[in-house]
């Protein structure tokens, strides 16, 4: 299983610097809009994880590496487990990437970011969102492969990229709206942690479902 994870990480590492550049551009483009800064971390982490996970999955489908792996003495349940373990790993790497970019920009004094960019509450919300998405995504992926899921992912990716522009237009029409203040007052740590525990449970259930699907799947 370690070798499977290493294989995916080696494939995905090609996206690391691309992700750094794209996310740095997002920080520079939108970070100075105070009311948008709350979304920067979320948008960047989604971009980062999409690039890593989808890049690895598409590579497997393109080169049919899943058929080669299936012919090796490796349990299919371990293949599924590897994919699920990678999600929290990429989350940690992605958040670390955001913090690195934040402090590089701050050190270079390009401009000052809102502390909300790396707010712990926002990080927890990011984790919840990503876990929910992949709890739904992976059972479908293990059923039909990324050739069929990539279109859905591409649409979601485009929505995420366009989200700052959409939010900015809304704020221009309603300048008195303080999204950051509203979100921070609406959410509290206790509620977020309860939701997080529920989502983790759903993620585990999704893992079991994916294992069952992939064990029975005909890879021909």
PDB file of C-alpha atoms in Angstrom:
ATOM      1  CA  UNK A   1       0.000   0.000   0.000  1.00  0.00           C
ATOM      2  CA  UNK A   2       2.928   2.316   0.714  1.00  0.00           C
ATOM      3  CA  UNK A   3       4.187   1.799  -2.835  1.00  0.00           C
ATOM      4  CA  UNK A   4       0.746   2.693  -4.223  1.00  0.00           C
ATOM      5  CA  UNK A   5       0.742   5.922  -2.243  1.00  0.00           C
ATOM      6  CA  UNK A   6       4.293   6.677  -3.335  1.00  0.00           C
ATOM      7  CA  UNK A   7       3.298   6.104  -6.969  1.00  0.00           C
ATOM      8  CA  UNK A   8       0.429   8.602  -6.744  1.00  0.00           C
ATOM      9  CA  UNK A   9       2.525  11.158  -4.865  1.00  0.00           C
ATOM     10  CA  UNK A  10       5.286  10.955  -7.506  1.00  0.00           C
ATOM     11  CA  UNK A  11       2.672  11.520 -10.227  1.00  0.00           C
ATOM     12  CA  UNK A  12       1.004  14.324  -8.285  1.00  0.00           C
ATOM     13  CA  UNK A  13       4.189  16.165  -7.317  1.00  0.00           C
ATOM     14  CA  UNK A  14       4.415  17.478 -10.884  1.00  0.00           C
ATOM     15  CA  UNK A  15       1.377  19.572 -10.017  1.00  0.00           C
ATOM     16  CA  UNK A  16       2.901  21.030  -6.841  1.00  0.00           C
ATOM     17  CA  UNK A  17       4.723  23.982  -8.399  1.00  0.00           C
ATOM     18  CA  UNK A  18       1.889  24.585 -10.850  1.00  0.00           C
ATOM     19  CA  UNK A  19      -0.454  24.695  -7.869  1.00  0.00           C
ATOM     20  CA  UNK A  20       1.868  27.103  -6.057  1.00  0.00           C
ATOM     21  CA  UNK A  21       1.899  29.459  -9.047  1.00  0.00           C
ATOM     22  CA  UNK A  22      -1.877  29.331  -9.616  1.00  0.00           C
ATOM     23  CA  UNK A  23      -2.638  29.831  -5.935  1.00  0.00           C
ATOM     24  CA  UNK A  24      -0.115  32.677  -5.647  1.00  0.00           C
ATOM     25  CA  UNK A  25      -1.894  34.377  -8.560  1.00  0.00           C
ATOM     26  CA  UNK A  26      -5.221  33.954  -6.750  1.00  0.00           C
ATOM     27  CA  UNK A  27      -3.748  35.461  -3.601  1.00  0.00           C
ATOM     28  CA  UNK A  28      -2.384  38.435  -5.531  1.00  0.00           C
ATOM     29  CA  UNK A  29      -5.540  38.876  -7.602  1.00  0.00           C
ATOM     30  CA  UNK A  30      -8.157  38.605  -4.875  1.00  0.00           C
ATOM     31  CA  UNK A  31      -6.411  38.830  -1.506  1.00  0.00           C
ATOM     32  CA  UNK A  32      -6.559  42.609  -1.370  1.00  0.00           C
ATOM     33  CA  UNK A  33     -10.357  42.559  -1.553  1.00  0.00           C
ATOM     34  CA  UNK A  34     -11.030  42.450   2.165  1.00  0.00           C
ATOM     35  CA  UNK A  35     -14.472  40.919   1.823  1.00  0.00           C
ATOM     36  CA  UNK A  36     -13.169  38.209  -0.513  1.00  0.00           C
ATOM     37  CA  UNK A  37     -10.163  37.187   1.560  1.00  0.00           C
ATOM     38  CA  UNK A  38     -12.292  34.734   3.524  1.00  0.00           C
ATOM     39  CA  UNK A  39     -12.763  32.655   0.351  1.00  0.00           C
ATOM     40  CA  UNK A  40      -9.162  32.692  -0.873  1.00  0.00           C
ATOM     41  CA  UNK A  41      -7.944  29.815   1.282  1.00  0.00           C
ATOM     42  CA  UNK A  42     -10.962  27.680   0.383  1.00  0.00           C
ATOM     43  CA  UNK A  43     -10.668  28.316  -3.357  1.00  0.00           C
ATOM     44  CA  UNK A  44      -6.925  27.679  -3.398  1.00  0.00           C
ATOM     45  CA  UNK A  45      -7.134  24.446  -1.404  1.00  0.00           C
ATOM     46  CA  UNK A  46      -9.852  23.129  -3.732  1.00  0.00           C
ATOM     47  CA  UNK A  47      -7.691  23.925  -6.764  1.00  0.00           C
ATOM     48  CA  UNK A  48      -4.684  22.252  -5.148  1.00  0.00           C
ATOM     49  CA  UNK A  49      -6.489  19.028  -4.213  1.00  0.00           C
ATOM     50  CA  UNK A  50      -8.310  18.810  -7.550  1.00  0.00           C
ATOM     51  CA  UNK A  51      -4.989  19.041  -9.373  1.00  0.00           C
ATOM     52  CA  UNK A  52      -3.410  16.346  -7.206  1.00  0.00           C
ATOM     53  CA  UNK A  53      -6.268  13.846  -6.979  1.00  0.00           C
ATOM     54  CA  UNK A  54      -7.626  14.265 -10.504  1.00  0.00           C
ATOM     55  CA  UNK A  55      -4.144  14.248 -12.001  1.00  0.00           C
ATOM     56  CA  UNK A  56      -3.381  10.923 -10.356  1.00  0.00           C
ATOM     57  CA  UNK A  57      -6.756   9.380 -11.239  1.00  0.00           C
ATOM     58  CA  UNK A  58      -6.642  10.514 -14.870  1.00  0.00           C
ATOM     59  CA  UNK A  59      -3.114   9.135 -15.191  1.00  0.00           C
ATOM     60  CA  UNK A  60      -4.345   5.733 -13.980  1.00  0.00           C
ATOM     61  CA  UNK A  61      -7.195   5.705 -16.499  1.00  0.00           C
ATOM     62  CA  UNK A  62      -5.097   7.024 -19.383  1.00  0.00           C
ATOM     63  CA  UNK A  63      -2.365   4.415 -18.935  1.00  0.00           C
ATOM     64  CA  UNK A  64      -4.726   1.727 -17.590  1.00  0.00           C
ATOM     65  CA  UNK A  65      -2.375   1.349 -14.648  1.00  0.00           C
ATOM     66  CA  UNK A  66      -5.290   0.120 -12.530  1.00  0.00           C
ATOM     67  CA  UNK A  67      -5.312  -3.084 -14.648  1.00  0.00           C
ATOM     68  CA  UNK A  68      -1.583  -3.574 -14.101  1.00  0.00           C
ATOM     69  CA  UNK A  69      -1.965  -2.971 -10.367  1.00  0.00           C
ATOM     70  CA  UNK A  70      -4.931  -5.362 -10.212  1.00  0.00           C
ATOM     71  CA  UNK A  71      -2.746  -8.113 -11.717  1.00  0.00           C
ATOM     72  CA  UNK A  72      -0.216  -7.713  -8.906  1.00  0.00           C
ATOM     73  CA  UNK A  73      -0.568  -9.391  -5.490  1.00  0.00           C
ATOM     74  CA  UNK A  74      -2.273  -6.305  -4.076  1.00  0.00           C
ATOM     75  CA  UNK A  75      -5.692  -6.364  -2.475  1.00  0.00           C
ATOM     76  CA  UNK A  76      -8.288  -4.207  -4.191  1.00  0.00           C
ATOM     77  CA  UNK A  77      -9.369  -3.029  -0.762  1.00  0.00           C
ATOM     78  CA  UNK A  78      -5.853  -1.598  -0.277  1.00  0.00           C
ATOM     79  CA  UNK A  79      -6.095   0.259  -3.599  1.00  0.00           C
ATOM     80  CA  UNK A  80      -9.288   1.932  -2.378  1.00  0.00           C
ATOM     81  CA  UNK A  81      -7.754   2.624   1.024  1.00  0.00           C
ATOM     82  CA  UNK A  82      -4.786   4.346  -0.631  1.00  0.00           C
ATOM     83  CA  UNK A  83      -7.058   6.749  -2.539  1.00  0.00           C
ATOM     84  CA  UNK A  84      -9.000   7.670   0.593  1.00  0.00           C
ATOM     85  CA  UNK A  85      -5.891   8.160   2.750  1.00  0.00           C
ATOM     86  CA  UNK A  86      -4.470  10.524   0.144  1.00  0.00           C
ATOM     87  CA  UNK A  87      -7.313  13.022   0.589  1.00  0.00           C
ATOM     88  CA  UNK A  88      -6.370  14.100   4.166  1.00  0.00           C
ATOM     89  CA  UNK A  89      -2.678  13.966   3.209  1.00  0.00           C
ATOM     90  CA  UNK A  90      -3.275  16.353   0.301  1.00  0.00           C
ATOM     91  CA  UNK A  91      -5.386  18.540   2.597  1.00  0.00           C
ATOM     92  CA  UNK A  92      -2.450  18.927   4.986  1.00  0.00           C
ATOM     93  CA  UNK A  93      -0.012  19.593   2.122  1.00  0.00           C
ATOM     94  CA  UNK A  94      -2.441  22.048   0.536  1.00  0.00           C
ATOM     95  CA  UNK A  95      -2.980  24.023   3.731  1.00  0.00           C
ATOM     96  CA  UNK A  96       0.786  24.073   4.292  1.00  0.00           C
ATOM     97  CA  UNK A  97       1.156  25.434   0.753  1.00  0.00           C
ATOM     98  CA  UNK A  98      -1.335  28.205   1.536  1.00  0.00           C
ATOM     99  CA  UNK A  99       0.515  29.180   4.704  1.00  0.00           C
ATOM    100  CA  UNK A 100       3.846  29.221   2.836  1.00  0.00           C
ATOM    101  CA  UNK A 101       2.396  31.500   0.147  1.00  0.00           C
ATOM    102  CA  UNK A 102       0.822  33.710   2.831  1.00  0.00           C
ATOM    103  CA  UNK A 103       4.107  34.277   4.669  1.00  0.00           C
ATOM    104  CA  UNK A 104       6.143  34.688   1.471  1.00  0.00           C
ATOM    105  CA  UNK A 105       3.782  37.436   0.318  1.00  0.00           C
ATOM    106  CA  UNK A 106       3.792  38.990   3.762  1.00  0.00           C
ATOM    107  CA  UNK A 107       7.600  38.879   3.944  1.00  0.00           C
ATOM    108  CA  UNK A 108       7.924  40.470   0.504  1.00  0.00           C
ATOM    109  CA  UNK A 109       5.402  43.107   1.633  1.00  0.00           C
ATOM    110  CA  UNK A 110       3.499  42.845  -1.637  1.00  0.00           C
ATOM    111  CA  UNK A 111       0.413  43.721   0.357  1.00  0.00           C
ATOM    112  CA  UNK A 112      -1.253  42.786   3.629  1.00  0.00           C
ATOM    113  CA  UNK A 113      -3.668  39.880   3.719  1.00  0.00           C
ATOM    114  CA  UNK A 114      -6.577  39.517   6.025  1.00  0.00           C
ATOM    115  CA  UNK A 115      -5.894  37.028   8.863  1.00  0.00           C
ATOM    116  CA  UNK A 116      -9.039  35.248   7.659  1.00  0.00           C
ATOM    117  CA  UNK A 117      -6.965  33.785   4.829  1.00  0.00           C
ATOM    118  CA  UNK A 118      -5.478  31.314   7.311  1.00  0.00           C
ATOM    119  CA  UNK A 119      -8.214  31.353   9.945  1.00  0.00           C
ATOM    120  CA  UNK A 120      -8.484  27.983  11.727  1.00  0.00           C
ATOM    121  CA  UNK A 121     -12.262  28.002  11.427  1.00  0.00           C
ATOM    122  CA  UNK A 122     -11.969  28.387   7.656  1.00  0.00           C
ATOM    123  CA  UNK A 123      -9.494  25.498   7.543  1.00  0.00           C
ATOM    124  CA  UNK A 124     -12.023  23.269   9.344  1.00  0.00           C
ATOM    125  CA  UNK A 125     -14.733  24.314   6.889  1.00  0.00           C
ATOM    126  CA  UNK A 126     -12.352  23.465   4.025  1.00  0.00           C
ATOM    127  CA  UNK A 127     -11.813  19.993   5.471  1.00  0.00           C
ATOM    128  CA  UNK A 128     -15.566  19.439   5.779  1.00  0.00           C
ATOM    129  CA  UNK A 129     -16.207  20.532   2.184  1.00  0.00           C
ATOM    130  CA  UNK A 130     -13.419  18.408   0.697  1.00  0.00           C
ATOM    131  CA  UNK A 131     -14.392  15.299   2.684  1.00  0.00           C
ATOM    132  CA  UNK A 132     -18.042  15.648   1.626  1.00  0.00           C
ATOM    133  CA  UNK A 133     -17.060  15.993  -2.031  1.00  0.00           C
ATOM    134  CA  UNK A 134     -14.792  12.939  -2.071  1.00  0.00           C
ATOM    135  CA  UNK A 135     -17.218  10.895   0.033  1.00  0.00           C
ATOM    136  CA  UNK A 136     -19.610  11.294  -2.907  1.00  0.00           C
ATOM    137  CA  UNK A 137     -16.966  11.257  -5.660  1.00  0.00           C
ATOM    138  CA  UNK A 138     -15.048   8.077  -4.883  1.00  0.00           C
ATOM    139  CA  UNK A 139     -17.915   5.543  -4.941  1.00  0.00           C
ATOM    140  CA  UNK A 140     -18.768   6.894  -8.411  1.00  0.00           C
ATOM    141  CA  UNK A 141     -15.093   6.869  -9.443  1.00  0.00           C
ATOM    142  CA  UNK A 142     -14.589   3.258  -8.377  1.00  0.00           C
ATOM    143  CA  UNK A 143     -17.785   2.282 -10.167  1.00  0.00           C
ATOM    144  CA  UNK A 144     -17.161   3.906 -13.573  1.00  0.00           C
ATOM    145  CA  UNK A 145     -13.646   5.432 -13.530  1.00  0.00           C
ATOM    146  CA  UNK A 146     -12.455   9.015 -13.988  1.00  0.00           C
ATOM    147  CA  UNK A 147     -13.362   9.094 -17.694  1.00  0.00           C
ATOM    148  CA  UNK A 148     -16.958   9.656 -16.609  1.00  0.00           C
ATOM    149  CA  UNK A 149     -16.352  11.698 -13.466  1.00  0.00           C
ATOM    150  CA  UNK A 150     -13.874  14.163 -14.996  1.00  0.00           C
ATOM    151  CA  UNK A 151     -16.649  16.171 -16.693  1.00  0.00           C
ATOM    152  CA  UNK A 152     -18.386  16.769 -13.366  1.00  0.00           C
ATOM    153  CA  UNK A 153     -15.064  17.670 -11.777  1.00  0.00           C
ATOM    154  CA  UNK A 154     -14.242  20.093 -14.609  1.00  0.00           C
ATOM    155  CA  UNK A 155     -17.568  21.896 -14.145  1.00  0.00           C
ATOM    156  CA  UNK A 156     -17.045  22.206 -10.381  1.00  0.00           C
ATOM    157  CA  UNK A 157     -13.468  23.390 -10.960  1.00  0.00           C
ATOM    158  CA  UNK A 158     -14.653  26.146 -13.322  1.00  0.00           C
ATOM    159  CA  UNK A 159     -17.299  27.257 -10.817  1.00  0.00           C
ATOM    160  CA  UNK A 160     -14.636  27.475  -8.104  1.00  0.00           C
ATOM    161  CA  UNK A 161     -12.326  29.517 -10.352  1.00  0.00           C
ATOM    162  CA  UNK A 162     -15.148  31.921 -11.268  1.00  0.00           C
ATOM    163  CA  UNK A 163     -16.471  32.150  -7.698  1.00  0.00           C
ATOM    164  CA  UNK A 164     -14.465  35.275  -6.692  1.00  0.00           C
ATOM    165  CA  UNK A 165     -15.782  37.177  -9.721  1.00  0.00           C
ATOM    166  CA  UNK A 166     -19.364  36.150  -8.928  1.00  0.00           C
ATOM    167  CA  UNK A 167     -19.004  37.141  -5.271  1.00  0.00           C
ATOM    168  CA  UNK A 168     -17.390  40.451  -6.215  1.00  0.00           C
ATOM    169  CA  UNK A 169     -20.330  41.326  -8.477  1.00  0.00           C
ATOM    170  CA  UNK A 170     -22.737  40.547  -5.638  1.00  0.00           C
ATOM    171  CA  UNK A 171     -20.744  42.736  -3.251  1.00  0.00           C
ATOM    172  CA  UNK A 172     -20.753  45.620  -5.732  1.00  0.00           C
ATOM    173  CA  UNK A 173     -24.541  45.451  -5.876  1.00  0.00           C
ATOM    174  CA  UNK A 174     -24.812  45.085  -2.092  1.00  0.00           C
ATOM    175  CA  UNK A 175     -21.801  46.930  -0.613  1.00  0.00           C
ATOM    176  CA  UNK A 176     -23.174  46.810   2.931  1.00  0.00           C
ATOM    177  CA  UNK A 177     -22.938  43.021   3.119  1.00  0.00           C
ATOM    178  CA  UNK A 178     -20.072  41.820   5.316  1.00  0.00           C
ATOM    179  CA  UNK A 179     -19.687  38.182   4.306  1.00  0.00           C
ATOM    180  CA  UNK A 180     -16.776  37.497   6.643  1.00  0.00           C
ATOM    181  CA  UNK A 181     -18.584  38.850   9.701  1.00  0.00           C
ATOM    182  CA  UNK A 182     -21.801  37.018   8.814  1.00  0.00           C
ATOM    183  CA  UNK A 183     -20.035  33.697   8.301  1.00  0.00           C
ATOM    184  CA  UNK A 184     -17.957  34.000  11.453  1.00  0.00           C
ATOM    185  CA  UNK A 185     -21.007  34.867  13.569  1.00  0.00           C
ATOM    186  CA  UNK A 186     -23.131  32.145  11.965  1.00  0.00           C
ATOM    187  CA  UNK A 187     -20.617  29.376  12.633  1.00  0.00           C
ATOM    188  CA  UNK A 188     -19.050  28.348  15.932  1.00  0.00           C
ATOM    189  CA  UNK A 189     -16.363  25.825  16.760  1.00  0.00           C
ATOM    190  CA  UNK A 190     -18.704  23.453  18.582  1.00  0.00           C
ATOM    191  CA  UNK A 191     -21.096  23.284  15.633  1.00  0.00           C
ATOM    192  CA  UNK A 192     -18.244  22.923  13.141  1.00  0.00           C
ATOM    193  CA  UNK A 193     -16.650  20.088  15.134  1.00  0.00           C
ATOM    194  CA  UNK A 194     -19.968  18.218  15.368  1.00  0.00           C
ATOM    195  CA  UNK A 195     -20.433  18.564  11.602  1.00  0.00           C
ATOM    196  CA  UNK A 196     -16.815  17.476  11.061  1.00  0.00           C
ATOM    197  CA  UNK A 197     -17.346  14.296  13.098  1.00  0.00           C
ATOM    198  CA  UNK A 198     -20.494  13.504  11.093  1.00  0.00           C
ATOM    199  CA  UNK A 199     -18.648  14.123   7.814  1.00  0.00           C
ATOM    200  CA  UNK A 200     -15.719  11.916   8.890  1.00  0.00           C
ATOM    201  CA  UNK A 201     -18.232   9.155   9.672  1.00  0.00           C
ATOM    202  CA  UNK A 202     -19.790   9.624   6.214  1.00  0.00           C
ATOM    203  CA  UNK A 203     -16.293   9.512   4.672  1.00  0.00           C
ATOM    204  CA  UNK A 204     -15.632   6.168   6.390  1.00  0.00           C
ATOM    205  CA  UNK A 205     -18.988   4.795   5.193  1.00  0.00           C
ATOM    206  CA  UNK A 206     -18.121   5.994   1.679  1.00  0.00           C
ATOM    207  CA  UNK A 207     -14.796   4.157   1.958  1.00  0.00           C
ATOM    208  CA  UNK A 208     -16.567   0.900   2.824  1.00  0.00           C
ATOM    209  CA  UNK A 209     -19.001   1.374  -0.065  1.00  0.00           C
ATOM    210  CA  UNK A 210     -16.136   2.045  -2.501  1.00  0.00           C
ATOM    211  CA  UNK A 211     -14.324  -1.073  -1.307  1.00  0.00           C
ATOM    212  CA  UNK A 212     -17.427  -3.172  -1.917  1.00  0.00           C
ATOM    213  CA  UNK A 213     -17.930  -1.645  -5.383  1.00  0.00           C
ATOM    214  CA  UNK A 214     -14.306  -2.002  -6.513  1.00  0.00           C
ATOM    215  CA  UNK A 215     -13.907  -5.582  -5.268  1.00  0.00           C
ATOM    216  CA  UNK A 216     -16.871  -6.606  -7.448  1.00  0.00           C
ATOM    217  CA  UNK A 217     -15.970  -4.419 -10.448  1.00  0.00           C
ATOM    218  CA  UNK A 218     -14.926  -5.966 -13.753  1.00  0.00           C
ATOM    219  CA  UNK A 219     -11.838  -4.036 -14.901  1.00  0.00           C
ATOM    220  CA  UNK A 220     -11.838  -5.364 -18.456  1.00  0.00           C
TER     221      UNK A 220
END
